[in-house]
mmCIF file of C-alpha atoms and ligand atoms in Angstrom:
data_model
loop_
_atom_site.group_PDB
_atom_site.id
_atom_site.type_symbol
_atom_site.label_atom_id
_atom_site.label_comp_id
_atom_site.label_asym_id
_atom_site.label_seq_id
_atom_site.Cartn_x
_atom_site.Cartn_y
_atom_site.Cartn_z
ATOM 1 C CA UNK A 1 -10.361 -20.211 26.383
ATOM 2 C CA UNK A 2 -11.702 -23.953 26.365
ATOM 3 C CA UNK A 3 -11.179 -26.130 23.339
ATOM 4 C CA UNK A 4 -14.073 -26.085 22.275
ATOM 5 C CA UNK A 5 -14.256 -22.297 21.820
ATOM 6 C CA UNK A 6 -13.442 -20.670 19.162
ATOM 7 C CA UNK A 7 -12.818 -16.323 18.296
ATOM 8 C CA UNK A 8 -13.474 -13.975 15.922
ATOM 9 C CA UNK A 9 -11.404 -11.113 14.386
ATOM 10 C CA UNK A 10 -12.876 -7.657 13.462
ATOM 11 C CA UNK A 11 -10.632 -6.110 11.685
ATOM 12 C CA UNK A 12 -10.391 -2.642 9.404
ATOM 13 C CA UNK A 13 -9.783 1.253 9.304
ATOM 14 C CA UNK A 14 -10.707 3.807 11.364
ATOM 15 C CA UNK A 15 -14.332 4.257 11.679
ATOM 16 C CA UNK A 16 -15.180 1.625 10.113
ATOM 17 C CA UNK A 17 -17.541 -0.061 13.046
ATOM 18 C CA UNK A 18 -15.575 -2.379 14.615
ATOM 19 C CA UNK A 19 -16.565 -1.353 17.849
ATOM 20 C CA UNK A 20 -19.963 -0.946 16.633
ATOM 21 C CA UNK A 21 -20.488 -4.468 15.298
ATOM 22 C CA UNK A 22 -18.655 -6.381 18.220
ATOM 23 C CA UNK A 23 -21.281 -4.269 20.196
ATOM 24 C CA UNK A 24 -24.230 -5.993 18.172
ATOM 25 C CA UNK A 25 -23.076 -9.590 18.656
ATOM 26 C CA UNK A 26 -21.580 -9.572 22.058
ATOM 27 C CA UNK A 27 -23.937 -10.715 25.004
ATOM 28 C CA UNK A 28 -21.938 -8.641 27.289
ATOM 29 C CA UNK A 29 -21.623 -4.964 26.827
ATOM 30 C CA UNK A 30 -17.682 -4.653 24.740
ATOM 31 C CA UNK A 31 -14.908 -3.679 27.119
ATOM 32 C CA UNK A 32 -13.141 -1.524 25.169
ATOM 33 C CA UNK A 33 -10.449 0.661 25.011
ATOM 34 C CA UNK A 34 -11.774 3.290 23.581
ATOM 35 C CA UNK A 35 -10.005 6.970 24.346
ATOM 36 C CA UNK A 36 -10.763 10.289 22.915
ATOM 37 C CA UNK A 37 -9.370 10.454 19.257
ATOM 38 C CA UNK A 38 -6.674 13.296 18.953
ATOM 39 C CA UNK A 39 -4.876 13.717 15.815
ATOM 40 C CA UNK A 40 -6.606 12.888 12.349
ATOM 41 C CA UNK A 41 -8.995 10.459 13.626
ATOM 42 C CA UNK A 42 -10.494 13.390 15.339
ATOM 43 C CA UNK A 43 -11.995 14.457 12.612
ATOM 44 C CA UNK A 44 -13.852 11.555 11.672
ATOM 45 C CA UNK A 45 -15.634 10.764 15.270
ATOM 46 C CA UNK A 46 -15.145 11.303 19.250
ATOM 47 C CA UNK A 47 -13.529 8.237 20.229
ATOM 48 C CA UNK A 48 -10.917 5.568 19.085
ATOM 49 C CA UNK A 49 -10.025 1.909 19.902
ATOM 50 C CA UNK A 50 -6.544 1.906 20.980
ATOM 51 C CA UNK A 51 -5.804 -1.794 22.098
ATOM 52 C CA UNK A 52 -9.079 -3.728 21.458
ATOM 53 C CA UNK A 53 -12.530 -4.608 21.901
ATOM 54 C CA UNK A 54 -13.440 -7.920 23.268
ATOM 55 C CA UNK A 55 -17.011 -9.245 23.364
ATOM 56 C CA UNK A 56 -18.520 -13.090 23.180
ATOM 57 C CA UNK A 57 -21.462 -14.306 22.361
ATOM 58 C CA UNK A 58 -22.598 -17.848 23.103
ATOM 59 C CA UNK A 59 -23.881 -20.040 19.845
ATOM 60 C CA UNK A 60 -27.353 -22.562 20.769
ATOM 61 C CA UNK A 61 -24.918 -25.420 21.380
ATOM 62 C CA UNK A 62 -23.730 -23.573 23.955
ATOM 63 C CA UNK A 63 -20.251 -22.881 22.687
ATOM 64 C CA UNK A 64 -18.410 -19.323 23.131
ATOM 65 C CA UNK A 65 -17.181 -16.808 20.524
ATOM 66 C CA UNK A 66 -14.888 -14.369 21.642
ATOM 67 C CA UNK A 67 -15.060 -11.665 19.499
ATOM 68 C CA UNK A 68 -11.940 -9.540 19.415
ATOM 69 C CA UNK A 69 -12.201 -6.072 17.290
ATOM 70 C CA UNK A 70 -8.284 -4.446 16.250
ATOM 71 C CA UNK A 71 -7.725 -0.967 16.750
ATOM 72 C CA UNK A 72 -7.896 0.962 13.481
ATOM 73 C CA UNK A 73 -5.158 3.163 13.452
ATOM 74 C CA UNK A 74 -2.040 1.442 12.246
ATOM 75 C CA UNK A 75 0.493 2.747 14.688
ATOM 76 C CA UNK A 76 -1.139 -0.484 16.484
ATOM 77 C CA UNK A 77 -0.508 -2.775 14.177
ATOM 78 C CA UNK A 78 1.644 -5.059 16.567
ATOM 79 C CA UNK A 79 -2.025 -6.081 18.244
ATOM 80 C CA UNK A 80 -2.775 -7.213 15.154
ATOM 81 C CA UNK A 81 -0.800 -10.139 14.951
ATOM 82 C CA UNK A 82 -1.439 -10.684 18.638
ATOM 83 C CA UNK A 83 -5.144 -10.663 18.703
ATOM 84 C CA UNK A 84 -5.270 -13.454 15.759
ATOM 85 C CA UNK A 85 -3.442 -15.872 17.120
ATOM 86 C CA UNK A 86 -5.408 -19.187 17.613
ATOM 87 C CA UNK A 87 -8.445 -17.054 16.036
ATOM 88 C CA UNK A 88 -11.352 -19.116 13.540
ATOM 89 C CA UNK A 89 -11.497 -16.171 11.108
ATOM 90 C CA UNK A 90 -11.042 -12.637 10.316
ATOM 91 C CA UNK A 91 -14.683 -10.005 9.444
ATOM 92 C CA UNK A 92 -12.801 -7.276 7.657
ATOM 93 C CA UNK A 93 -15.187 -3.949 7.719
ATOM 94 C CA UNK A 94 -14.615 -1.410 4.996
ATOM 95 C CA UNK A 95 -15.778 2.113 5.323
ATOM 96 C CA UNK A 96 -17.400 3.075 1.892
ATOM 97 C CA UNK A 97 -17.317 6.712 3.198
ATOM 98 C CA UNK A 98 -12.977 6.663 2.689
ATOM 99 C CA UNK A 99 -11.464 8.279 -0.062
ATOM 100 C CA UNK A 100 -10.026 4.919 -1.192
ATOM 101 C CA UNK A 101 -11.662 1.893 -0.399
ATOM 102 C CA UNK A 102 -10.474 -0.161 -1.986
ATOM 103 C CA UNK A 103 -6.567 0.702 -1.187
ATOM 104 C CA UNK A 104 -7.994 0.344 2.480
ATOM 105 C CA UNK A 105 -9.066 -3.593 1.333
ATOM 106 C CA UNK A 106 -5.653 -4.327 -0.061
ATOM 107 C CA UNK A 107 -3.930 -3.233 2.748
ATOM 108 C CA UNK A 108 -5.681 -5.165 5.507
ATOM 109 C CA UNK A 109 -6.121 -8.333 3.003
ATOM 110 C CA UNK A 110 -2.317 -7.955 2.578
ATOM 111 C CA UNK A 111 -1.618 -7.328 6.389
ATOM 112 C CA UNK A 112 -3.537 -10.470 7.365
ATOM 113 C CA UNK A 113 -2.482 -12.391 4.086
ATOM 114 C CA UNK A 114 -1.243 -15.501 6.246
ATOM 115 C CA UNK A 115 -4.041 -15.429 9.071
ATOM 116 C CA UNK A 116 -6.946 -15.286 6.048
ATOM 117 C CA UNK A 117 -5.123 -18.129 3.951
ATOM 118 C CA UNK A 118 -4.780 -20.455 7.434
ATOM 119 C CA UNK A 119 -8.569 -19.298 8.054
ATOM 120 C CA UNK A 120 -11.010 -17.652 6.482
ATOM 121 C CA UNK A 121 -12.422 -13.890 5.941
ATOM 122 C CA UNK A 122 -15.592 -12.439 5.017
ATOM 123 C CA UNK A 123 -15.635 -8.427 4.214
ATOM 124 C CA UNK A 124 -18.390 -6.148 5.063
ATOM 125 C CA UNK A 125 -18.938 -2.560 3.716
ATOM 126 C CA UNK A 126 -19.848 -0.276 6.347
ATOM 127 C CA UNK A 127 -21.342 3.357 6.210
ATOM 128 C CA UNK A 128 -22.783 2.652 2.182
ATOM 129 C CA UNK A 129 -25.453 5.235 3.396
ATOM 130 C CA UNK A 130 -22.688 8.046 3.574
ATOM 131 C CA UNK A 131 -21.017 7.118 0.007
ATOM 132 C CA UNK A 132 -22.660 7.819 -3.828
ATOM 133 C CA UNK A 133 -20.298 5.590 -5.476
ATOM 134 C CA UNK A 134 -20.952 2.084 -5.840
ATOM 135 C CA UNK A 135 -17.928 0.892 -3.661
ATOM 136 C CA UNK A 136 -19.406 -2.910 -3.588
ATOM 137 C CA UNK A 137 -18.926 -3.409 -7.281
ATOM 138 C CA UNK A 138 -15.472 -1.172 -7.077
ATOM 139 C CA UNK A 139 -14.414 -3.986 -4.153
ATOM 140 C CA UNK A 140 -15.520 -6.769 -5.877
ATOM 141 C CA UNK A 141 -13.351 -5.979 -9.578
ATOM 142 C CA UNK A 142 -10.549 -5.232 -6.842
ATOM 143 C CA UNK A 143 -10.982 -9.321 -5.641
ATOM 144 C CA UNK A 144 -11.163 -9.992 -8.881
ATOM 145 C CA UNK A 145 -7.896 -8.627 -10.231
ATOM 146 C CA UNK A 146 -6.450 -10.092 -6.768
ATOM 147 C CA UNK A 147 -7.495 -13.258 -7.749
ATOM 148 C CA UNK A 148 -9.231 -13.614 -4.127
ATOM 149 C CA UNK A 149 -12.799 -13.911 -3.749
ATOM 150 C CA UNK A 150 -14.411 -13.318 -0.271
ATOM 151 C CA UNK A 151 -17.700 -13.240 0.514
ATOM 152 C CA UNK A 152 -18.985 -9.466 0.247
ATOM 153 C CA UNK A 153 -21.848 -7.455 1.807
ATOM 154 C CA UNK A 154 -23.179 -4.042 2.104
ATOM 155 C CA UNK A 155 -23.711 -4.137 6.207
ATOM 156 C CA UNK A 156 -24.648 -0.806 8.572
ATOM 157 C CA UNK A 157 -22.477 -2.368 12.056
ATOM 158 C CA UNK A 158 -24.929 -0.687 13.914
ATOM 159 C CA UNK A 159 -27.347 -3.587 12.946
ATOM 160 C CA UNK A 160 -27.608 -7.105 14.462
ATOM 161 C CA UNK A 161 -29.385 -8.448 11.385
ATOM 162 C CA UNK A 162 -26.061 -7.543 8.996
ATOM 163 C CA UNK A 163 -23.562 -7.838 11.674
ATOM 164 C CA UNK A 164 -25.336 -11.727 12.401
ATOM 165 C CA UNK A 165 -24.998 -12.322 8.387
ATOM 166 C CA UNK A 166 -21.462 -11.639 8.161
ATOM 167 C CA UNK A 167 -20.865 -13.957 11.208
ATOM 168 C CA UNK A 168 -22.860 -16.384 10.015
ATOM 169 C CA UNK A 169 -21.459 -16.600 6.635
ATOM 170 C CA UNK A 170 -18.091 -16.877 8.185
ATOM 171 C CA UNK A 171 -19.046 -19.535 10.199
ATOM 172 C CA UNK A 172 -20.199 -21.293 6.964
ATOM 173 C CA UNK A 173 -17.740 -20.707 5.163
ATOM 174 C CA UNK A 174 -15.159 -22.175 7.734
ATOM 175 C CA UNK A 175 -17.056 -25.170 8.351
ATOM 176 C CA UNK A 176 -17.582 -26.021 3.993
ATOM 177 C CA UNK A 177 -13.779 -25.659 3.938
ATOM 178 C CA UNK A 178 -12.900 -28.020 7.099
HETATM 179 N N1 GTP B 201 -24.009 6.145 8.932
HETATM 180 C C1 GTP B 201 -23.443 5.020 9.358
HETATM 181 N N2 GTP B 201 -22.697 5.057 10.488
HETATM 182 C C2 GTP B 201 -22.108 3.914 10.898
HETATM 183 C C3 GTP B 201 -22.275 2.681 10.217
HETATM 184 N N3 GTP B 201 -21.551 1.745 10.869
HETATM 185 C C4 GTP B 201 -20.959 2.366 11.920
HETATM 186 N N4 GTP B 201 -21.314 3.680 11.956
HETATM 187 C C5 GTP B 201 -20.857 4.726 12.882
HETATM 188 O O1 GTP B 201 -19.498 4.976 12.560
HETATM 189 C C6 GTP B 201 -18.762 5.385 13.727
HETATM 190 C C7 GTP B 201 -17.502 4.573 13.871
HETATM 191 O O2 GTP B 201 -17.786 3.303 14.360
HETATM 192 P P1 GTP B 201 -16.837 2.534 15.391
HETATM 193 O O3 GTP B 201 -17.561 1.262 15.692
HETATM 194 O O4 GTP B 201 -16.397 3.383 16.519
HETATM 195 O O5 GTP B 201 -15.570 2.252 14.458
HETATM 196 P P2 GTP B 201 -14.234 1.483 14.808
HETATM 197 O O6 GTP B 201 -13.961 0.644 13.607
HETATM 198 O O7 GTP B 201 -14.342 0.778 16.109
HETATM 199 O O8 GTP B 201 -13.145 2.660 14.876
HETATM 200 P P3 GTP B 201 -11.679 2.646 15.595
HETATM 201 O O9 GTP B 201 -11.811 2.020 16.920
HETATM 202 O O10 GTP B 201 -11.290 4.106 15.681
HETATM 203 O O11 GTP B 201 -10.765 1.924 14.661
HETATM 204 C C8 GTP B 201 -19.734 5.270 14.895
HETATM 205 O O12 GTP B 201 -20.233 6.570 15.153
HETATM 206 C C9 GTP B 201 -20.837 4.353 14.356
HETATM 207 O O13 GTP B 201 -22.083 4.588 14.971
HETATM 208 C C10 GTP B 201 -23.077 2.673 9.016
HETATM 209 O O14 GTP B 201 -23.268 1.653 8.320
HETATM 210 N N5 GTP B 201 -23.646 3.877 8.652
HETATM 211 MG MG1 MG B 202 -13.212 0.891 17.774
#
């Protein structure tokens, strides 16, 4: 990686368009890991991310953004650590479709507590079209009562347009705190 570049955790439960997302941004198509999902992510779709997904995408002055997605299930969780270190900032995606949303939010805000206090995080709320309950308010009095607030959207990670905002808004959000 050259000084100058910088890299971008995606990070969040099963399903919740990691690999989608990196897919959007990424001027390469994502090597992933992806395997067929056995067990209880079976359920929920065909394939899972077992080590990572790694994508970059070049900004206009020319500088790289590796863009690393986590894999889901927690039985993983020692990539997590791994894939953040020297990392700009953390896009946490939230599947509104869970039972429990929010629990899903304070678990990955608490499991990359240090990483998001050293950096920065912006959350995005995937799959709002398969959920009837208003899970961005539900989030946001969750922040609230946390005493943390992140910058929140409603995003589909199968679009560039919301996967760009959340990027974006990282990026300004990093540079207003430097
Ligand atoms: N309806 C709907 N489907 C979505 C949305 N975002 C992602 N998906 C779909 O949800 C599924 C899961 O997306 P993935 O990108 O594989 O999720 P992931 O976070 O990489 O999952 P793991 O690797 O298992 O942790 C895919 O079939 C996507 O096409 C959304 O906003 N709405
Ligand atoms: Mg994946």
């Amino acid at each position: 990686m050259a000084a100058a570049d910088s890299k971008i955790i995606f990070a969040g439960p099963v399903g919740s368009g990691k690999t989608s997302a990196i897919s959007c941004l990424s001027d390469i198509p994502v090597v992933s890991t992806d395997v067929d999902a056995s067990d209880e992510t079976k359920a929920r779709k065909d394939t899972t991310t077992v080590a990572m997904d790694y994508g970059f995408l070049s900004l206009e002055d020319g500088t790289l953004v590796h863009l690393y997605g986590t894999p889901g299930q927690d039985r993983f969780d020692f990539m997590w650590q791994i894939l953040t270190e020297g990392g700009l900032g953390l896009v946490l995606l939230i599947d509104a479709a869970r039972p429990d949303p929010a629990a899903d939010m304070l678990f990955y805000l608490d499991a990359f507590e240090k990483f998001i206090a050293e950096t920065g995080a912006v959350i995005g709320i995937s799959r709002v079209d398969l959920s009837e309950r208003d899970i961005y308010g539900l989030l946001q009095q969750s922040l609230i009562e946390r005493g943390q607030l992140l910058p929140m959207f409603e995003v589909d990670a199968r679009k560039d347009e919301d996967v760009n905002l959340l990027v974006q808004t990282l990026l300004a959000v990093l540079s207003a705190e430097v």
